[in-house]
Short mmCIF file of C-alpha atoms in Angstrom, two decimals:
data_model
loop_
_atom_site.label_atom_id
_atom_site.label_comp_id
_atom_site.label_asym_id
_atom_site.label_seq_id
_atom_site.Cartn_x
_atom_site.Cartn_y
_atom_site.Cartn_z
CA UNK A 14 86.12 20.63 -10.03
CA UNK A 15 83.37 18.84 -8.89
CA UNK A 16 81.37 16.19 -11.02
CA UNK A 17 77.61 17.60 -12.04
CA UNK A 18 75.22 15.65 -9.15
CA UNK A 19 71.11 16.22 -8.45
CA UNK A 20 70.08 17.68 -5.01
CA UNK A 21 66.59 16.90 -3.97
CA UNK A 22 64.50 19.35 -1.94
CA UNK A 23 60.76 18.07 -0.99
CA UNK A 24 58.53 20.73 0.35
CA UNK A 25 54.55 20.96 0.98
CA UNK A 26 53.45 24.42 0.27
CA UNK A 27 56.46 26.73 1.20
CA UNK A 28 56.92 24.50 4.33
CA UNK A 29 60.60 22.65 3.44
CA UNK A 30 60.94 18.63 4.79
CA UNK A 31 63.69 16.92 5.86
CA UNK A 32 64.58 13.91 4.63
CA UNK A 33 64.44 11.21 7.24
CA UNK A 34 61.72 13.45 9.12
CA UNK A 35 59.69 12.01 11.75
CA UNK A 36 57.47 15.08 12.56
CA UNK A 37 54.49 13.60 10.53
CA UNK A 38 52.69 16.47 7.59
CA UNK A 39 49.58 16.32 8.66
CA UNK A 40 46.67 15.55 6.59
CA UNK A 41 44.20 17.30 9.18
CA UNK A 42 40.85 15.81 10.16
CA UNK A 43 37.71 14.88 7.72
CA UNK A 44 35.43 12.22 7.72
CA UNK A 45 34.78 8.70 6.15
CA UNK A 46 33.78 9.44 2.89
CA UNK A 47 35.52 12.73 2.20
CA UNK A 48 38.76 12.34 1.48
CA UNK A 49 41.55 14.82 1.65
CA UNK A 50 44.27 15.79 -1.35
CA UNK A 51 47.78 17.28 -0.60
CA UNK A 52 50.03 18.61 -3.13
CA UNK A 53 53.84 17.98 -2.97
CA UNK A 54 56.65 19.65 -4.90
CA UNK A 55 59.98 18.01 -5.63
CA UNK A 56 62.56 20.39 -6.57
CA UNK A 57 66.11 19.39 -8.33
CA UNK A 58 68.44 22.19 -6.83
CA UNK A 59 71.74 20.02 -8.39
CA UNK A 60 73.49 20.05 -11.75
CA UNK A 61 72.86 17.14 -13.40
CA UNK A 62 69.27 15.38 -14.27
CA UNK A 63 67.32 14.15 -10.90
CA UNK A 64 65.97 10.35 -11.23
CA UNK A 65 63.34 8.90 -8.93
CA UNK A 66 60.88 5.89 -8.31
CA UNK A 67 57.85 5.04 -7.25
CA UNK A 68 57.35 6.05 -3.65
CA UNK A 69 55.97 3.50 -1.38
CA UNK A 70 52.78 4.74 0.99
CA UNK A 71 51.71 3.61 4.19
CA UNK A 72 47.78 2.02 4.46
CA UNK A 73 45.32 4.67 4.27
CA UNK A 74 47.22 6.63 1.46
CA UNK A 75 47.24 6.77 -1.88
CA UNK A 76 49.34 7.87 -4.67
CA UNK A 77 46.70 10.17 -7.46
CA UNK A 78 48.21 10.75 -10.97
CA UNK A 79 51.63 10.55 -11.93
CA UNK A 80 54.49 10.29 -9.98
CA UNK A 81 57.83 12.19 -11.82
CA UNK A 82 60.49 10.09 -12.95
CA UNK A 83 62.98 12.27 -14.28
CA UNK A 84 63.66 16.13 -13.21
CA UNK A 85 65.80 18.27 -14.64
CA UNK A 86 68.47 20.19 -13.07
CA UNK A 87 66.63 23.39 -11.97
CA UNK A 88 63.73 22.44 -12.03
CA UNK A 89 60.37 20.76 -10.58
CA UNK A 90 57.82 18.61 -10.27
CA UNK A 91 54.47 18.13 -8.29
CA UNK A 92 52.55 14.69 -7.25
CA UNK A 93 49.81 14.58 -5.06
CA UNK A 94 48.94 12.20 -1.88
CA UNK A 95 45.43 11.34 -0.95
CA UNK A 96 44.19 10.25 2.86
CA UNK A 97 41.49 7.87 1.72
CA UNK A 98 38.97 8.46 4.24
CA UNK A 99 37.52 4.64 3.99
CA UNK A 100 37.20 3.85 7.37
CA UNK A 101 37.80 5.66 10.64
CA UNK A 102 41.28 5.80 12.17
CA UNK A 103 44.58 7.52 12.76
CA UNK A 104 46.33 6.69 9.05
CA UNK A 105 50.12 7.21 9.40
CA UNK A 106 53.51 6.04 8.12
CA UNK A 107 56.24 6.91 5.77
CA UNK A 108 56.18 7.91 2.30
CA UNK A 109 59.41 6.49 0.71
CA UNK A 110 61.01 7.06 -3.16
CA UNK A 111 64.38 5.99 -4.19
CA UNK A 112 66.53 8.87 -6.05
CA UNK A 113 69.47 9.41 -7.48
CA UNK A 114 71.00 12.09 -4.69
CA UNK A 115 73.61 9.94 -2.95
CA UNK A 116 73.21 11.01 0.37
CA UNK A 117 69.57 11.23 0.47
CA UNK A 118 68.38 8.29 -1.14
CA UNK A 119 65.96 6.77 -0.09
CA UNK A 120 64.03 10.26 0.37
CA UNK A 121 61.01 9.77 3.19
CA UNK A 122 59.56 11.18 5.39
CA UNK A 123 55.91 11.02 7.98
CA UNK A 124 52.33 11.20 7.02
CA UNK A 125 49.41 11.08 8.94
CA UNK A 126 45.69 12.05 9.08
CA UNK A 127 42.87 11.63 11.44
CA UNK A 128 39.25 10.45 9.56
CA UNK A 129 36.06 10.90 12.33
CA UNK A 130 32.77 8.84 11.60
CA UNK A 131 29.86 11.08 9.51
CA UNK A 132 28.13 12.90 12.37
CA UNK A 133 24.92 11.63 13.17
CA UNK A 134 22.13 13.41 11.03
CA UNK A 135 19.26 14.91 12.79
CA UNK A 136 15.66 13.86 11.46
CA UNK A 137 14.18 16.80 10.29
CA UNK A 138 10.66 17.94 8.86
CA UNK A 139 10.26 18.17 5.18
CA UNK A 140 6.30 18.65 4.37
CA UNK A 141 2.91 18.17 6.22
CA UNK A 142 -0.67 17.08 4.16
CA UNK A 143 -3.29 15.27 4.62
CA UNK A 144 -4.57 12.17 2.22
CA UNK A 145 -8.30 13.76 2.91
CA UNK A 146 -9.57 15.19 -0.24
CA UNK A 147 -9.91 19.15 -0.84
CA UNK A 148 -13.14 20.42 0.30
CA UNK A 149 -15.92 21.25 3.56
CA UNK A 150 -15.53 18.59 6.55
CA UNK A 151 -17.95 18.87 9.93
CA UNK A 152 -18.10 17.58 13.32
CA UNK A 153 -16.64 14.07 13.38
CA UNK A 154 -15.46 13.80 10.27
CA UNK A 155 -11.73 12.35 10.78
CA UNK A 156 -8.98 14.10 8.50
CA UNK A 157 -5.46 12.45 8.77
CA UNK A 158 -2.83 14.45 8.86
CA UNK A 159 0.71 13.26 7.82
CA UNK A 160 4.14 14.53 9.09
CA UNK A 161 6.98 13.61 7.08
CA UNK A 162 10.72 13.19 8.11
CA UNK A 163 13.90 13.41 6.49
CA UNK A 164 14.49 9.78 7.46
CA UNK A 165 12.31 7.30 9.39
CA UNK A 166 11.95 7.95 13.24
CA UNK A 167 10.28 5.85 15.60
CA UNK A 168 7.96 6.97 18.21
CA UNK A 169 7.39 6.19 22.06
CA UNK A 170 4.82 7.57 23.91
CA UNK A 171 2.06 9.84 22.41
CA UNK A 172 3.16 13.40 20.51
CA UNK A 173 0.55 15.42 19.76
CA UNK A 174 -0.01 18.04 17.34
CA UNK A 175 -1.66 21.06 17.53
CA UNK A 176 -4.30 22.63 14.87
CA UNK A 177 -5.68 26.27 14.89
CA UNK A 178 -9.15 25.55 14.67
CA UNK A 179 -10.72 28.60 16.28
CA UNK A 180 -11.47 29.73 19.86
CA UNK A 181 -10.22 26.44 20.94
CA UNK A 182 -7.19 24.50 18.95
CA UNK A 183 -7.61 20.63 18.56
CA UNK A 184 -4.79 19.04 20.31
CA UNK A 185 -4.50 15.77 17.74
CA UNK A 186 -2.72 12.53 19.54
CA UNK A 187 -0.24 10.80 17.33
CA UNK A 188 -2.01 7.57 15.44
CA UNK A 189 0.04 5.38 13.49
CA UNK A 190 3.43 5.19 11.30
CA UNK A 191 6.03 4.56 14.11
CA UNK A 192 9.03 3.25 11.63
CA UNK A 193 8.19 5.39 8.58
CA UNK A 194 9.38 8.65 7.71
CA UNK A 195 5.54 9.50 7.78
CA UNK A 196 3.56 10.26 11.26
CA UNK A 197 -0.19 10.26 10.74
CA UNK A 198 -2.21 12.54 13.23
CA UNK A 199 -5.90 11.50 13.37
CA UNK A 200 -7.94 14.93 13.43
CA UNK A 201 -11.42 14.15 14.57
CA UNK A 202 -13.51 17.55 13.69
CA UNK A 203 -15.56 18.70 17.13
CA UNK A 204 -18.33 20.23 17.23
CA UNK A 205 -17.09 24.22 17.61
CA UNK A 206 -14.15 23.99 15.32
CA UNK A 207 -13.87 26.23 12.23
CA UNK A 208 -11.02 27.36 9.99
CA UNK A 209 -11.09 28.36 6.21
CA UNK A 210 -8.02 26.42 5.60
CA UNK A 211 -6.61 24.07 8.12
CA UNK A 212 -3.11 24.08 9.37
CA UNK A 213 -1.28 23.76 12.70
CA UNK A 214 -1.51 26.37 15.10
CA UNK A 215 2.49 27.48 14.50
CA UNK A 216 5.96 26.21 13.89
CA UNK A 217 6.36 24.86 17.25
CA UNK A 218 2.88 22.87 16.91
CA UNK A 219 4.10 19.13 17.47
CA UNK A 220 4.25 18.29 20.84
CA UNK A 221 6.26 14.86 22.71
CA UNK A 222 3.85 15.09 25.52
CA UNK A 223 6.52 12.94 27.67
CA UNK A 224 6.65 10.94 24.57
CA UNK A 225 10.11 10.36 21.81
CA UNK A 226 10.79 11.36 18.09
CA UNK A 227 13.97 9.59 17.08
CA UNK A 228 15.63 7.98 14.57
CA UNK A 229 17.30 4.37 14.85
CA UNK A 230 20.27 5.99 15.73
CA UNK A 231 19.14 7.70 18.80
CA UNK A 232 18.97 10.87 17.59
CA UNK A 233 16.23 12.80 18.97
CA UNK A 234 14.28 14.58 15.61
CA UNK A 235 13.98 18.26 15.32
CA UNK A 236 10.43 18.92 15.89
CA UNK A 237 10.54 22.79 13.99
CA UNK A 238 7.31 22.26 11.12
CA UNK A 239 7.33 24.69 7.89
CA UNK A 240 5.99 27.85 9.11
CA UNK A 241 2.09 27.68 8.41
CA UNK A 242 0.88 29.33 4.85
CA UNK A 243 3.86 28.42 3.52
CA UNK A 244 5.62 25.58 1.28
CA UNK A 245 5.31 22.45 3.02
CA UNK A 246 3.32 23.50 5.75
CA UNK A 247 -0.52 21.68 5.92
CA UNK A 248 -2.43 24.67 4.14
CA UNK A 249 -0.21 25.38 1.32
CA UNK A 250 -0.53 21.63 0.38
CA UNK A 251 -4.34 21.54 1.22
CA UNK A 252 -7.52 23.49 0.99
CA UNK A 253 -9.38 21.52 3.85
CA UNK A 254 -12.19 24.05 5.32
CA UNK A 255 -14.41 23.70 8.39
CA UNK A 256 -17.22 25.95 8.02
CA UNK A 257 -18.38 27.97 10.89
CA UNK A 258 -21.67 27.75 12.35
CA UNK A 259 -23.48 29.02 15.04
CA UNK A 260 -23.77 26.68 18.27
CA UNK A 261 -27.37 25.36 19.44
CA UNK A 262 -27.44 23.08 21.50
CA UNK A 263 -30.20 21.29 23.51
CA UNK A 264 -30.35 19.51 26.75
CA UNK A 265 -31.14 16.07 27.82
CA UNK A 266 -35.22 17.49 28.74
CA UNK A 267 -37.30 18.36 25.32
CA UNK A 268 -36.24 21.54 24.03
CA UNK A 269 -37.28 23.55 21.34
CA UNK A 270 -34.34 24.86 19.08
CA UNK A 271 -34.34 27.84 16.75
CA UNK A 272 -32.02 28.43 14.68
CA UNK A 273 -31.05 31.95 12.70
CA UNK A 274 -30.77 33.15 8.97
CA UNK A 275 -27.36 31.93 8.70
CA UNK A 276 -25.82 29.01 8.81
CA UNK A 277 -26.69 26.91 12.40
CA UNK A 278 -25.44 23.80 13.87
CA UNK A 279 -28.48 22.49 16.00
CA UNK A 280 -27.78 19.30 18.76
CA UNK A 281 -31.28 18.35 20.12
CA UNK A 282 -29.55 16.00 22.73
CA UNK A 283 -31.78 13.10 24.29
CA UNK A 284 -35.63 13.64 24.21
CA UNK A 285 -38.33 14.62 21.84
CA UNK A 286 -36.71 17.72 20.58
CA UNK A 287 -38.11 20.03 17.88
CA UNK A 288 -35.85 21.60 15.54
CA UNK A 289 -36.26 24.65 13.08
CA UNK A 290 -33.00 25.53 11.68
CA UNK A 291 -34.32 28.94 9.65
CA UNK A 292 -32.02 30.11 6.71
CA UNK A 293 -28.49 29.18 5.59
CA UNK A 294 -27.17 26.00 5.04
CA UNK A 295 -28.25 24.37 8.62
CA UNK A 296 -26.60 20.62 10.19
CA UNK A 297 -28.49 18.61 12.44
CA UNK A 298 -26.31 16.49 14.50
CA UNK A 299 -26.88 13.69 16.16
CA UNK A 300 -24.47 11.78 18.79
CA UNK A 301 -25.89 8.76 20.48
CA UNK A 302 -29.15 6.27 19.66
CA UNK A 303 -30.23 8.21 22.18
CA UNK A 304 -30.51 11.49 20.45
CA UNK A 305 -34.21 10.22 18.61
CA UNK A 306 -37.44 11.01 18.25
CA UNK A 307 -36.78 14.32 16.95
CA UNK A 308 -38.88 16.83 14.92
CA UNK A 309 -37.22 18.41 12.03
CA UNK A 310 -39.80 21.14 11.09
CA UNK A 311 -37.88 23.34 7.58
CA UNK A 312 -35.38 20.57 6.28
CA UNK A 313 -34.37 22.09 3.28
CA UNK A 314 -33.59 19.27 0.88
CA UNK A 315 -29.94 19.47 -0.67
CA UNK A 316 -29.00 22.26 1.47
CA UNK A 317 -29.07 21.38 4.87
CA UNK A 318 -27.40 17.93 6.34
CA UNK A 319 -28.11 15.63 8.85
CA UNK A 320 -24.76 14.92 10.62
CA UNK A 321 -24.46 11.36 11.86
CA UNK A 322 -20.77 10.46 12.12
CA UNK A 323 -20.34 10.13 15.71
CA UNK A 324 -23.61 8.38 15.86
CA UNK A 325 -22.61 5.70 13.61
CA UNK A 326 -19.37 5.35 15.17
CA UNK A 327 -21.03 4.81 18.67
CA UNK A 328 -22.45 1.47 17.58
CA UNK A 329 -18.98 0.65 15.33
CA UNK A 330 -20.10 0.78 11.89
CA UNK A 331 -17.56 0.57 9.15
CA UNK A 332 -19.37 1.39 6.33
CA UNK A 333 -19.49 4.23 4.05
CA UNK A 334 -23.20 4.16 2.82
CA UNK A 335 -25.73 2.83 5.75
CA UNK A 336 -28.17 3.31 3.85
CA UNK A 337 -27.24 1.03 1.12
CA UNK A 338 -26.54 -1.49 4.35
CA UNK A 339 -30.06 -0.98 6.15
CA UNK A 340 -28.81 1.13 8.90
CA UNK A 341 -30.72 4.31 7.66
CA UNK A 342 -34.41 4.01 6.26
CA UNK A 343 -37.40 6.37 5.29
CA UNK A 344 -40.84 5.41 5.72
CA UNK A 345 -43.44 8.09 4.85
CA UNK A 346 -45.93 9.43 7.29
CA UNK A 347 -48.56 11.50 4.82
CA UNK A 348 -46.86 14.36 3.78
CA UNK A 349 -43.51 13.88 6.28
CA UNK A 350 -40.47 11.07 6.51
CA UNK A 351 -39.77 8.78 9.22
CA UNK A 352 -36.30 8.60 9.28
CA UNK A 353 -35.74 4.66 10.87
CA UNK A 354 -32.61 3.48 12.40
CA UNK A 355 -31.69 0.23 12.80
CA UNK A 356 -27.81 -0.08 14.06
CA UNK A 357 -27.01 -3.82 12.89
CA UNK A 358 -28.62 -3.10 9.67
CA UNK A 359 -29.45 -6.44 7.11
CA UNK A 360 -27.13 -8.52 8.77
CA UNK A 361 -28.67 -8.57 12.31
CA UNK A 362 -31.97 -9.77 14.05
CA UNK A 363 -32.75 -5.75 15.51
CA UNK A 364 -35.08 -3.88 14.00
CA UNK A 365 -35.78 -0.44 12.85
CA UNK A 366 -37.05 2.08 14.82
CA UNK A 367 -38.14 5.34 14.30
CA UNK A 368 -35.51 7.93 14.88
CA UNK A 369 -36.06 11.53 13.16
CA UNK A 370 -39.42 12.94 11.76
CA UNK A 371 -38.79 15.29 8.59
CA UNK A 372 -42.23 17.65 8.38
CA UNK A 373 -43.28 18.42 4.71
CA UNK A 374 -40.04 16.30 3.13
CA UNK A 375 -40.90 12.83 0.96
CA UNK A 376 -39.12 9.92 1.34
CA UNK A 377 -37.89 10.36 -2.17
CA UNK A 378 -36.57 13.77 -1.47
CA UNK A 379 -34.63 12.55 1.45
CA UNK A 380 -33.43 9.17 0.15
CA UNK A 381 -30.09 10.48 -0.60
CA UNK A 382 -26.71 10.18 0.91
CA UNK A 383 -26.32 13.57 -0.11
CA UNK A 384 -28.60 15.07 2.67
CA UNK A 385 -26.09 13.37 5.11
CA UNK A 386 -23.03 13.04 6.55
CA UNK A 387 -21.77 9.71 7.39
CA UNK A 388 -18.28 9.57 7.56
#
């Protein structure tokens, strides 16, 4: 009669292994960082108790939980391998345990696994705004607008975005933030835009123009913006509104401009240009030094503005108040205001000339940054 002995079966799932078994159980594929678990069973087939010992893995592998040290006859036991996953590679070897089954001891057999590098993420778009306050802008005001990507990106060339901003969209170069997960997009309001709440002109607004979007990978970035109107997208996180007015413009002769009962925007242009601007809320705009000597004959005092943020910028000035800094000055001529310009203000040897006659306003009436629009 023979003596009670163990018999030791491995298997993984319902698949049975060979001892000695060079036809590696495969681990699969997965990438550094996400490592991969496979469950063993040991099975004691025999007649008497089954004893074993530690296995020994090859690099790459680890051992997680227990390992069984004693199995009864009849029954069985699991233990569970790990492919770390710390590094990419080909891991592979033999997993070895010493047992009590005479002619299978040691029981081993071949491992292996595959672990690819994390794909490359693609920069993507998470939220347009602007750092421009809420509110009414006009013609060249400038109203940054920030893109923001899931990572930073760096930029060659010169994207360009594109707002809905009426019968003709403003096609906005890139500006600054090349590095940053942040692009800033300059918007410079012209004179016939208008929207009630600005936003791009559609998900497929930003532009390369022969230009690059990528991160420091390489990796070009998706361009796709939030859908405008909705979370993320430029209106939903602003309410930035550019009025619409009705177009007058002058020439470079002397014109005579009218405008209606609504709200006009009048440009005299060069020459001595007379300006009635009727009802509504009415902007006078003016461009260049050249633009003076202009009659303004129904200024209406906190209603109306006198738009002067291209003109400023045509001779450089910083500033946010030039009148505070001598640039803009009222004399009084009876019953009317000399507006006076002088474009190097307190700090230079020019001085002021006359620029804009205001019929029936005093100078104390228009002496206020609020009739204006500087910046």
């Amino acid at each position: 009669m023979p003596l009670p002995a163990p018999e030791i079966e491995v298997k993984s799932g319902t698949t049975n292994i060979l001892d000695g078994t060079t036809t590696a159980i495969d681990f699969g594929s997965t990438t550094v960082g996400t490592a991969v678990t496979k469950t063993f069973t040991i099975n004691n087939t025999g007649t008497s108790s089954l004893s074993l010992s530690t296995p020994t893995l090859p690099t790459g592998f680890t051992l997680l939980g227990m390992f069984p040290s004693e199995i009864a006859p009849g029954s069985t036991a699991d233990f569970q391998l790990q492919l770390n996953a710390t590094a990419t590679g080909n891991p592979k070897g033999t997993i070895s345990f010493g047992n009590n089954d005479s002619d299978e001891n040691p029981f081993d057999f071949a491992i292996a696994g595959t672990v690819n590098p994390v794909a490359n993420l693609i920069p993507t778009i998470t939220n347009v705004t602007s750092t421009a306050p809420n509110g009414k802008y006009t013609v060249g005001q400038v109203i940054p607008i920030n893109v923001t990507f899931s990572e930073n990106v760096f930029v060659n060339g010169t994207p360009q975005l594109v707002l809905e901003t009426g019968v003709l969209d403003a096609v906005v170069n890139f500006s600054s933030g090349s590095g940053t997960n942040t692009l800033t997009f300059n918007y410079k309001v012209g004179v016939k835009d208008t929207t009630p709440d600005l936003d791009y002109l559609s998900r497929a607004a930003l532009k390369l123009n022969n230009g690059a979007i990528e991160d420091a990978d390489g990796n070009n970035a998706l361009l796709t913006l939030p859908t405008p109107g909705t979370a993320g997208s430029l209106s939903a996180n602003k309410a930035i509104e550019i009025p619409t007015f009705k177009i007058i413009a002058g020439t470079n002769r002397r014109d005579n401009l009218t405008g209606t009962a609504l709200s006009d925007r009048l440009i005299g242009e060069q020459s001595n240009d007379t300006l009635t601007g009727g009802g509504g809320a009415d902007e006078f705009v003016y461009n260049r030094i050249q633009d003076r000597f202009d009659t303004i004959t129904d200024f209406q005092v906190g209603i109306d503005k006198i738009v002067m943020t291209n003109l400023l910028a045509s001779f450089n000035y910083s500033g946010s108040n030039p009148i505070a800094d001598g640039i803009v000055s009222f004399s009084s001529q009876g019953s009317n205001t000399i507006l006076l310009l002088d474009p190097d203000g307190t700090d230079g040897s020019a001085l002021a000339s006359s620029y804009i006659t205001f019929i029936n306003v005093s100078v104390a009436d228009l002496n206020n940054p609020n009739n204006f629009v500087f910046s």
